[in-house]
Coordinates of C-alpha atoms in Angstrom, one line a residue:
X20 CA 25.9 73.1 18.5
X21 CA 22.5 74.0 17.2
X22 CA 21.0 76.9 15.1
X23 CA 19.2 79.5 16.7
X24 CA 15.7 78.4 15.2
X25 CA 16.1 75.2 16.7
X26 CA 15.3 77.1 20.1
X27 CA 12.9 79.6 18.3
X28 CA 9.5 79.1 17.2
X29 CA 8.8 80.0 13.5
X30 CA 7.0 83.6 14.0
X31 CA 6.5 84.5 10.6
X32 CA 5.4 88.3 10.4
X33 CA 2.0 88.7 9.3
X34 CA 0.8 85.0 9.8
X35 CA -2.6 83.5 11.0
X36 CA -0.7 82.5 14.2
X37 CA 0.7 86.4 14.9
X38 CA -2.1 88.5 13.5
X39 CA -4.8 89.9 16.0
X40 CA -7.8 90.8 14.1
X41 CA -10.7 93.1 14.8
X42 CA -14.3 92.4 13.6
X43 CA -16.4 95.2 12.6
X44 CA -19.3 96.9 14.3
X45 CA -22.3 95.2 13.2
X46 CA -20.9 92.0 12.5
X47 CA -22.3 88.6 13.9
X48 CA -19.9 87.9 16.6
X49 CA -19.9 84.3 18.9
X50 CA -22.3 84.8 21.9
X51 CA -21.3 83.4 25.5
X52 CA -22.4 79.7 25.2
X53 CA -22.2 76.5 23.7
X54 CA -25.3 75.9 21.9
X55 CA -24.8 72.4 20.2
X56 CA -22.4 69.6 20.7
X57 CA -21.9 66.3 18.9
X58 CA -19.7 63.1 20.1
X59 CA -18.4 61.5 17.1
X60 CA -16.6 58.3 16.7
X61 CA -13.0 59.3 16.5
X62 CA -11.5 59.8 13.0
X63 CA -14.6 60.1 11.4
X64 CA -14.3 63.2 9.8
X65 CA -10.7 64.6 8.5
X66 CA -9.1 67.7 9.5
X67 CA -10.9 71.1 7.9
X68 CA -9.9 71.4 4.3
X69 CA -9.3 67.8 3.6
X70 CA -12.0 66.2 1.2
X71 CA -14.8 64.6 2.6
X72 CA -17.6 62.9 1.0
X73 CA -21.4 63.4 2.7
X74 CA -23.7 61.5 1.6
X75 CA -24.5 60.9 -2.3
X76 CA -22.5 64.2 -2.9
X77 CA -19.5 64.4 -5.0
X78 CA -16.0 64.7 -2.4
X79 CA -15.3 68.3 -1.5
X80 CA -13.3 70.2 1.2
X81 CA -14.6 69.8 4.7
X82 CA -15.3 73.4 5.7
X83 CA -17.3 75.3 8.4
X84 CA -20.6 75.6 6.0
X85 CA -20.6 71.4 5.4
X86 CA -19.2 70.5 8.8
X87 CA -23.0 70.1 10.2
X88 CA -24.4 68.3 7.4
X89 CA -21.2 66.2 7.7
X90 CA -22.0 65.4 11.3
X91 CA -25.6 64.5 10.6
X92 CA -24.8 62.3 7.6
X93 CA -22.6 60.6 10.4
X94 CA -25.4 60.3 12.8
X95 CA -27.7 59.1 10.4
X96 CA -25.5 56.2 9.9
X97 CA -25.0 55.8 13.7
X98 CA -21.6 57.1 14.2
X99 CA -22.5 60.4 16.0
X100 CA -24.3 61.6 18.9
X101 CA -25.8 65.3 18.0
X102 CA -27.3 67.2 20.7
X103 CA -28.4 70.3 18.8
X104 CA -29.5 73.6 19.4
X105 CA -32.4 73.6 21.9
X106 CA -31.1 70.5 23.9
X107 CA -27.9 72.0 25.7
X108 CA -26.5 75.1 27.3
X109 CA -22.6 74.7 27.5
X110 CA -20.0 77.2 29.5
X111 CA -16.3 77.1 30.1
X112 CA -13.9 78.9 32.2
X113 CA -10.8 80.5 31.5
X114 CA -7.9 77.4 31.0
X115 CA -5.8 76.4 33.9
X116 CA -2.7 77.2 32.3
X117 CA 0.5 74.9 33.0
X118 CA 3.7 76.9 34.1
X119 CA 7.3 75.8 34.8
X120 CA 8.2 74.1 37.7
X121 CA 9.8 77.3 39.5
X122 CA 11.0 80.8 38.3
X123 CA 14.4 82.0 36.8
X124 CA 16.5 84.5 37.5
X125 CA 13.8 87.6 38.1
X126 CA 11.2 86.1 37.2
X127 CA 8.0 87.3 39.1
X128 CA 6.0 84.0 38.4
X129 CA 7.0 80.3 36.6
X130 CA 6.5 81.0 33.2
X131 CA 3.5 79.3 31.4
X132 CA 4.6 76.4 29.1
X133 CA 2.2 76.6 26.1
X134 CA -0.1 73.8 27.3
X135 CA -3.3 74.4 29.0
X136 CA -6.3 72.4 30.5
X137 CA -9.8 73.0 29.6
X138 CA -13.3 72.0 30.6
X139 CA -16.6 72.5 28.9
X140 CA -19.8 71.8 31.2
X141 CA -23.1 71.1 29.7
X142 CA -26.5 71.2 31.1
X143 CA -28.6 69.0 29.1
X144 CA -32.5 68.9 28.7
X145 CA -33.3 65.3 28.2
X146 CA -30.7 63.6 30.6
X147 CA -33.4 62.0 33.1
X148 CA -34.9 60.2 30.2
X149 CA -31.7 59.0 28.8
X150 CA -29.7 57.5 31.6
X151 CA -28.9 54.2 29.5
X152 CA -26.5 56.5 27.2
X153 CA -25.3 58.6 29.7
X154 CA -24.4 55.4 31.9
X155 CA -22.6 54.0 28.6
X156 CA -20.9 57.3 28.3
X157 CA -19.7 57.5 31.9
X158 CA -18.4 53.6 31.5
X159 CA -16.4 54.4 27.8
X160 CA -18.7 51.8 26.2
X161 CA -19.3 54.3 23.3
X162 CA -15.5 54.3 22.4
X163 CA -12.9 56.7 21.6
X164 CA -14.7 59.9 20.3
X165 CA -14.2 63.7 18.9
X166 CA -15.8 66.2 20.0
X167 CA -17.1 69.0 17.9
X168 CA -18.7 72.6 20.0
X169 CA -20.7 74.7 18.6
X170 CA -21.6 78.6 19.4
X171 CA -23.9 80.2 17.1
X172 CA -21.3 81.3 14.5
X173 CA -18.1 78.7 15.2
X174 CA -17.0 75.2 15.8
X175 CA -13.7 73.5 18.0
X176 CA -12.9 70.2 17.4
X177 CA -11.4 68.0 20.3
X178 CA -9.9 65.1 19.1
X179 CA -9.3 62.0 20.9
X180 CA -5.9 61.4 19.2
X181 CA -4.4 64.1 20.4
X182 CA -6.4 66.2 22.9
X183 CA -7.9 62.9 24.6
X184 CA -11.1 64.3 26.1
X185 CA -12.3 63.1 29.4
X186 CA -16.4 63.0 30.1
X187 CA -17.3 63.1 34.0
X188 CA -19.4 65.4 35.9
X189 CA -22.3 62.9 34.4
X190 CA -25.7 62.7 36.1
X191 CA -28.9 64.8 37.2
X192 CA -30.5 66.1 40.5
X193 CA -33.8 66.1 41.6
X194 CA -34.3 69.8 43.7
X195 CA -37.5 68.3 45.5
X196 CA -39.7 71.0 43.6
X197 CA -42.6 69.6 41.9
X198 CA -42.9 72.6 39.6
X199 CA -38.9 72.3 38.2
X200 CA -38.1 69.7 35.6
X201 CA -35.0 67.3 36.4
X202 CA -31.4 69.2 35.6
X203 CA -28.6 67.2 34.2
X204 CA -25.7 67.1 32.2
X205 CA -22.0 66.2 31.9
X206 CA -18.4 68.0 31.2
X207 CA -15.7 67.5 29.1
X208 CA -12.3 68.2 29.7
X209 CA -8.6 67.7 27.9
X210 CA -5.7 69.2 27.8
X211 CA -3.8 70.7 24.6
X212 CA 0.2 71.0 24.3
X213 CA -0.4 74.3 21.9
X214 CA -2.9 76.5 23.8
X215 CA -6.9 76.8 23.2
X216 CA -8.5 75.1 20.4
X217 CA -8.9 77.6 17.5
X218 CA -12.6 78.1 16.6
X219 CA -13.3 78.0 12.8
X220 CA -15.8 80.6 11.9
X221 CA -18.6 80.2 9.5
X222 CA -21.4 77.9 11.2
X223 CA -24.9 79.0 10.7
X224 CA -26.9 78.7 13.6
X225 CA -30.4 77.5 11.7
X226 CA -28.8 74.1 11.0
X227 CA -27.9 73.6 14.7
X228 CA -31.6 73.0 15.6
X229 CA -32.1 69.7 17.0
X230 CA -35.1 69.4 15.5
X231 CA -33.5 69.1 12.0
X232 CA -32.1 65.8 12.5
X233 CA -34.8 63.7 11.5
X234 CA -35.4 60.8 9.2
X235 CA -37.6 61.5 6.1
X236 CA -39.5 58.5 4.5
X237 CA -39.5 57.7 0.4
X238 CA -42.5 57.2 -1.7
X239 CA -43.9 53.7 -1.1
X240 CA -41.9 51.2 -2.8
X241 CA -43.0 48.8 -4.4
X242 CA -46.7 49.8 -4.9
X243 CA -48.7 49.3 -2.1
X244 CA -51.0 46.2 -2.1
X245 CA -54.7 46.5 -1.7
X246 CA -53.9 50.3 -0.6
X247 CA -55.6 52.6 -2.7
X248 CA -54.8 56.3 -1.9
X249 CA -57.5 58.6 -1.3
X250 CA -57.4 61.6 -4.1
X251 CA -56.2 65.0 -2.6
X252 CA -54.2 63.0 0.2
X253 CA -50.5 62.1 0.9
X254 CA -51.1 59.0 3.5
X255 CA -54.8 58.2 3.7
X256 CA -55.8 54.7 1.7
X257 CA -58.7 52.5 1.1
X258 CA -58.7 49.0 1.8
X259 CA -61.0 46.3 0.8
X260 CA -61.7 44.1 3.6
X261 CA -61.1 40.1 2.7
X262 CA -57.6 40.8 1.3
X263 CA -54.2 41.5 2.8
X264 CA -52.4 44.9 2.5
X265 CA -48.9 45.7 2.2
X266 CA -47.0 49.1 2.2
X267 CA -43.3 50.0 2.6
X268 CA -41.6 53.3 3.1
X269 CA -37.7 53.4 4.0
X270 CA -35.9 55.8 5.0
X271 CA -34.3 58.5 2.8
X272 CA -30.9 58.9 4.6
X273 CA -30.2 55.5 4.8
X274 CA -27.9 54.0 7.8
X275 CA -29.5 50.8 10.0
X276 CA -32.6 51.5 11.6
X277 CA -35.2 49.7 13.5
X278 CA -39.1 50.4 12.4
X279 CA -42.0 50.2 15.1
X280 CA -45.7 51.3 14.4
X281 CA -48.1 52.5 16.9
X282 CA -51.8 53.6 17.1
X283 CA -52.9 57.2 17.4
X284 CA -48.8 58.2 17.7
X285 CA -47.8 56.1 20.8
X286 CA -50.7 53.6 21.5
X287 CA -49.9 49.8 21.3
X288 CA -52.0 47.9 18.8
X289 CA -54.9 46.2 19.8
X290 CA -54.6 42.3 19.0
X291 CA -58.2 42.5 17.0
X292 CA -56.8 44.9 14.6
X293 CA -54.4 43.0 12.4
X294 CA -51.3 45.0 11.7
X295 CA -47.4 44.0 12.0
X296 CA -44.2 45.6 10.8
X297 CA -41.1 44.3 9.7
X298 CA -38.5 45.9 11.8
X299 CA -35.7 45.7 9.7
X300 CA -37.6 47.1 6.2
X301 CA -40.5 49.0 7.3
X302 CA -42.8 46.8 5.9
X303 CA -46.3 47.3 7.4
X304 CA -48.8 44.3 6.4
X305 CA -52.6 44.3 7.3
X306 CA -54.6 41.1 7.7
X307 CA -57.2 40.0 5.6
X308 CA -59.7 39.8 8.4
X309 CA -59.3 43.5 9.6
X310 CA -62.3 44.8 10.8
X311 CA -64.1 47.7 9.2
X312 CA -63.7 50.8 10.2
X313 CA -60.9 54.2 10.0
X314 CA -57.4 53.8 11.6
X315 CA -54.6 55.9 12.3
X316 CA -51.0 54.4 13.3
X317 CA -47.7 56.1 13.4
X318 CA -44.6 54.3 11.8
X319 CA -41.3 55.0 13.7
X320 CA -37.6 54.4 12.6
X321 CA -34.6 54.9 14.8
X322 CA -30.9 54.3 14.9
X323 CA -28.5 53.1 17.7
X324 CA -27.6 56.9 18.3
X325 CA -31.4 58.0 18.9
X326 CA -32.0 59.6 15.6
X327 CA -35.7 59.0 14.5
X328 CA -38.3 59.7 12.1
X329 CA -41.8 59.2 11.5
X330 CA -44.7 59.2 8.9
X331 CA -48.8 58.7 9.7
X332 CA -50.6 56.0 7.8
X333 CA -54.3 56.3 7.7
X334 CA -56.5 53.1 6.4
X335 CA -60.1 52.8 5.8
X336 CA -61.2 49.7 5.8
X337 CA -64.3 49.0 3.5

């Protein structure tokens, strides 16, 4: 015959699983919306408390204070789709509790088994502009994913290995109102054997802003060819006609990126302007027969997860 402890859970008095804590008045509490979500290649990050290396920093335990930095590092490396604060609104109803198949004795209702089914619904600002991405998610083409859900102060992790999140409700609708944007979004649902996912506290809301996930660029290396930096500026160069010019600035954060170049921010470069870019290295070449004048170009870098960054190149050909 088995021992009593084989039938009873470990409910050590004072343990985290049995304590009910009350927050002090005036303390910052989680708000009623998920304001950011990260979809991550499954098993890219360990559990909280396990050592992990972020970028070039030394290995350190993964905590709420560095989880956003870890996710952004993965996003730069093409392993995380980070939809930050300002892009999404997420809501969740109470979980559906799994229950015993019938009542026993004098019970008034079947008892909960401890397992729950949960669902979060997200509205996403740029759904219509990213149909290819959402089709890939719908078809499972992104592969197994872990999910990180953020409120203003907390994070919860849905693991592919244990909760197997399902993505559905993907898409957008047009209301027929010209004055409205095009709303869209998706849902995440999962089962968990031992109740709802415990939120981990300690998130800084400032780090969740979507604008903070941008590539930055190193100084020009090697030194530019036939481009003399104008004194007092950081991106304006003089070029002497008759000799080709070159300049290359790589992204600081690393990862596999594709570089492109535009005129005046977003326009195609006219054929007469002899400007090209190496899409793998980011090196810009300006032909020796470049017409005299002042030109402004935008160099962009983007990876497969949609993380991007830009820098401006102004050239005065004399």
